[in-house]
Amino acid sequence: MSDAIVIEEVSKRYRLGASAPADTLREAITRFVRARLPGRRPAPEMPSAVARDRREIWALRDVSFSVARGEVVGLIGRNGAGKSTMLKILAHIIEPTSGRARIRGRCASLLEIGTGFHPDLTGRENVYLSGAILGMRRREIDRKFDEIVAFSEIERFLDTPVKHYSSGMYVRLAFAVAAHLETEILLVDEVLAVGDAAFQRKCLGAMSPGANKGRTVLFVSHNMDAIRSRCGQVHCFDRGQLVFSGPAAEGVDYYLKTSDLPAPVTAISLADNPAAQCEGLRLLDITLRNPAHPAVGPCTGDPLSIWLRYRSTRAFASPGFSFAISDMRGIELIRLTTLPISGFPIEGLHPAGAVELFLDELPLVAGPYALSFAFVRVNVAVVFALPNVLQFEVAPSDVYKSGFKPDQSRGRIVVRHHWSHAPEADPI
Amino acid sequence: MDHGGPSHHRSAAGSDESQSANETVIQAGGGSFAVHIMDLWAYRELLRILVWRELKVRYRQTLLGAGWILLQPLLTLVVMSAVFGAMLRVPSHGVPYPIFVLSALLPWGYFASSINRACSSLLSNAHIIRKIFFPRILIPISAVLAGLVDLLVGMVLLAGVLLVYGTVPSLRLLFIVPLTLVLALVALAFSLWASAANVRYRDLSFVVPFVTQIWMYLTPVIYPLDLVPGRYRFLLEINPMTPVVSAFRWAVTGDASPSLPPMIAISLGLSGVLLFGGLIFFRRIDRDMAEVI
Ligand SMILES: Nc1ncnc2c1ncn2[C@@H]1O[C@H](COP(=O)(O)OP(=O)(O)OP(=O)(O)O)[C@@H](O)[C@H]1O
Ligand SMILES: [Mg+2]
């Protein structure tokens, strides 16, 4: 048989109540005692807890497909469609609720860059640690060590703890380890998109020495250009269901045609989104506002305020808020962060706070865009990311005073500019 | 993660069809209990690295580095000997009090710090658990194993104290080796429960240090067992740590109560049950750990 992965009617249900981190011993004991107090009606639970326990999400529903050996396959779909869930099931990280999947061959997964890196250990030690966690054998790491170091280009800092690395060095080393994973099957979530070309080549490249078949890769991306150029087949997910399987170009077209379904919004509540809380930080909502014309919303050439409210139980040294705006093909147009390298460092988080990113002039032509958010810590990697968390529409405006309002048929960016034209003084 | 090795899900498929050697089947409830445990062998290298990380990070951080392992029990010993030995004159059956207390303090300290470290270990590795597969039981196991290094250094301290008092150790001392194995298993049993329960009840890691503190006073560490009035002694005798620390003390000093052998048997049985239950409980929490952690 030539199928490397066979997925048969896999479903996954998340129970939201069970994952409530508010579950404490104290609550459990209180509930236990209350239920047994004489004369008391059994456990008057908090209404929120009741509601929480009943909520569940089908992140995947009866998904079946198979992946031929040596194929590079893309998984696409809107946020929350179930792409990462699919990869996590194949990677054994979570169990499916029903259905089954079969994997033939040694399989590695790359759901995040720098998994297992420890900030207090040196670069050299982290290569071994992270390599082992990703499933490399010690001898394998020994053998590839020099190659990994060469690829990372950080030889001089090999014996420095990675917490002293710049963000760039950290990421390079993490990529270098990941790029040298040598398995028949590789599952990759988003991270390819942020890697450079050499990294992508290494990850996707043909690897099997004897046979002339390449490695099987299953990768998730919001970058439609990458999907189109890298993948043979794509599978498009929508709210947990597989809605398209077929050649990449057709799949991307299908996705782009159907994905502008959600009405563009200017605000999104994240309070119920489990992906928006981690390590003590909880995001409440993101709001886009146009202070010049509040009724219009984001508009070409107008100021734009992106406002994020959060709650945090930790201060986080040099927290990095990062907003990126990309177009519907997934090409990132703007990315702005509060990391020290951005020139706008933030000291630490407040228990309750808000950050505002203010653009003096929104330099985007009219049309649909997606806003992505990430929370990054210096040298610790991405704490969490919400790719394409909000889709918004930029309203047209005649910024060039030409009578024509620029839209996506003419580039994506507007620039203050002028032309000049004069006869050449001394034609040759 | 390497699923190519001994795959723990293979047997769960209810193999009615012949599968290629390299095939992994993923499905709900995958992996029987026994196979799950067998799987650990394939991950011994990762376990080694996790233990090494634990030690490296712990001792790189402290000011005195590895010297801290020696200094910590030494200071505790000095304080305890001063307070309970010299001032309160706790009887120690003719054994010099420092030897008496240290021989029990070492196993107890190992036990308490193992549980405390293991308890928060899963949550502090949550970022890895969410992103990569490996048997998560390796995490509390590595916490328990890493503590053995401290115990070993403590033994060196003990040897020094024996030397100072001019005690000639007998062959009995060799019993420390099997006793350490028993100690580690008891510590593992409790660590499995604590670490898994902490995933569900996040405030457990605040309770455990307090509990182990109280527990120490319910264990004959700083006083001999026979100092406890008879009708309260059962409190100590149902405590699985009582025979373990008593046996350590016996191996070092030769001082033993006649009820030691049956107590050890009971403790071993109890720990076996706890360990088995801990494995099952851990497996239950493990199933959706990556989702809820
Ligand atoms: N641990 C969890 N507990 C509860 N619900 C979850 C959990 N993880 C994911 N979900 C939910 O399952 C659904 C699918 O999530 P998944 O991460 O697979 O989406 P995705 O397609 O990867 O989205 P994105 O493009 O944003 O990465 C979402 O509704 C998400 O909120
Ligand atoms: Mg995802």
Coordinates of N, CA and C and ligand atoms in Angstrom, one line a residue, chain A residues 14-16 19 57 59 77-86 189-190 220 222 273-274 387, chain B residues 290-292, ligand 1:
Chain A
Y14 N -14.5 18.6 22.0 CA -13.9 19.2 23.2 C -15.0 19.6 24.2
R15 N -14.8 19.2 25.4 CA -15.7 19.7 26.5 C -15.1 20.9 27.1
L16 N -15.9 22.0 27.0 CA -15.3 23.2 27.5 C -15.3 23.3 29.0
S19 N -12.3 21.8 30.9 CA -11.0 22.4 30.8 C -10.9 23.7 31.6
I57 N -17.7 21.4 22.0 CA -17.5 21.8 20.6 C -17.0 20.6 19.8
A59 N -14.8 19.8 17.3 CA -13.7 20.4 16.5 C -13.5 19.7 15.2
G77 N -8.3 26.3 6.0 CA -9.6 26.5 6.6 C -9.5 27.7 7.5
R78 N -10.7 28.2 7.8 CA -10.7 29.4 8.7 C -10.3 29.1 10.1
N79 N -10.2 30.1 10.9 CA -9.8 29.9 12.3 C -10.8 29.0 13.0
G80 N -10.3 28.1 13.8 CA -11.2 27.2 14.5 C -11.8 26.1 13.7
A81 N -11.3 25.9 12.4 CA -11.9 24.9 11.5 C -11.5 23.5 12.0
G82 N -10.5 23.4 12.7 CA -10.1 22.1 13.2 C -8.7 21.5 12.6
K83 N -8.0 22.4 12.0 CA -6.8 22.0 11.3 C -5.7 21.5 12.4
S84 N -5.5 22.4 13.4 CA -4.5 22.0 14.4 C -5.0 20.8 15.2
T85 N -6.3 20.7 15.4 CA -6.8 19.5 16.1 C -6.5 18.2 15.3
M86 N -6.6 18.3 14.0 CA -6.3 17.1 13.1 C -4.9 16.7 13.3
D189 N 2.5 22.6 11.7 CA 1.4 23.6 11.9 C 1.9 25.0 11.8
E190 N 1.6 25.7 10.8 CA 1.9 27.2 10.7 C 3.4 27.5 10.6
V220 N -0.2 22.8 7.7 CA -1.3 23.7 7.9 C -0.8 25.1 7.7
H222 N -2.1 29.4 6.6 CA -3.0 30.4 6.2 C -2.5 31.1 5.0
N273 N -12.6 32.1 24.2 CA -11.7 31.4 23.3 C -10.6 30.7 24.1
P274 N -10.5 29.4 24.2 CA -9.5 28.8 25.0 C -8.1 29.1 24.4
P387 N -3.9 33.3 14.7 CA -3.8 33.8 13.3 C -5.2 34.1 12.8
Chain B
A290 N -3.5 17.0 27.4 CA -3.1 18.0 26.5 C -4.2 19.0 26.2
E291 N -5.4 18.6 26.4 CA -6.6 19.5 26.2 C -6.8 20.4 27.3
V292 N -6.7 19.9 28.5 CA -7.1 20.6 29.7 C -6.0 21.3 30.4
Ligands
LIG1 N1 -8.0 22.4 24.3 C1 -9.2 22.9 23.8 N2 -10.3 22.9 24.6 C2 -11.5 23.3 24.1 N3 -11.7 23.7 22.8 C3 -10.6 23.6 22.0 C4 -9.3 23.3 22.5 N4 -8.5 23.3 21.4 C5 -9.2 23.8 20.4 N5 -10.5 24.0 20.7 C6 -11.6 24.4 19.8 O1 -11.7 23.5 18.7 C7 -11.9 24.2 17.5 C8 -10.9 23.8 16.5 O2 -9.6 24.3 16.9 P1 -8.3 24.2 16.0 O3 -7.2 24.8 16.9 O4 -8.2 22.9 15.5 O5 -8.6 25.2 14.8 P2 -7.6 25.6 13.7 O6 -8.2 25.2 12.4 O7 -6.2 25.1 13.9 O8 -7.6 27.2 13.8 P3 -6.5 28.3 13.5 O9 -6.5 28.6 12.1 O10 -6.9 29.4 14.3 O11 -5.2 27.7 14.0 C9 -12.0 25.6 17.9 O12 -13.3 26.0 18.0 C10 -11.3 25.7 19.2 O13 -11.8 26.8 19.9

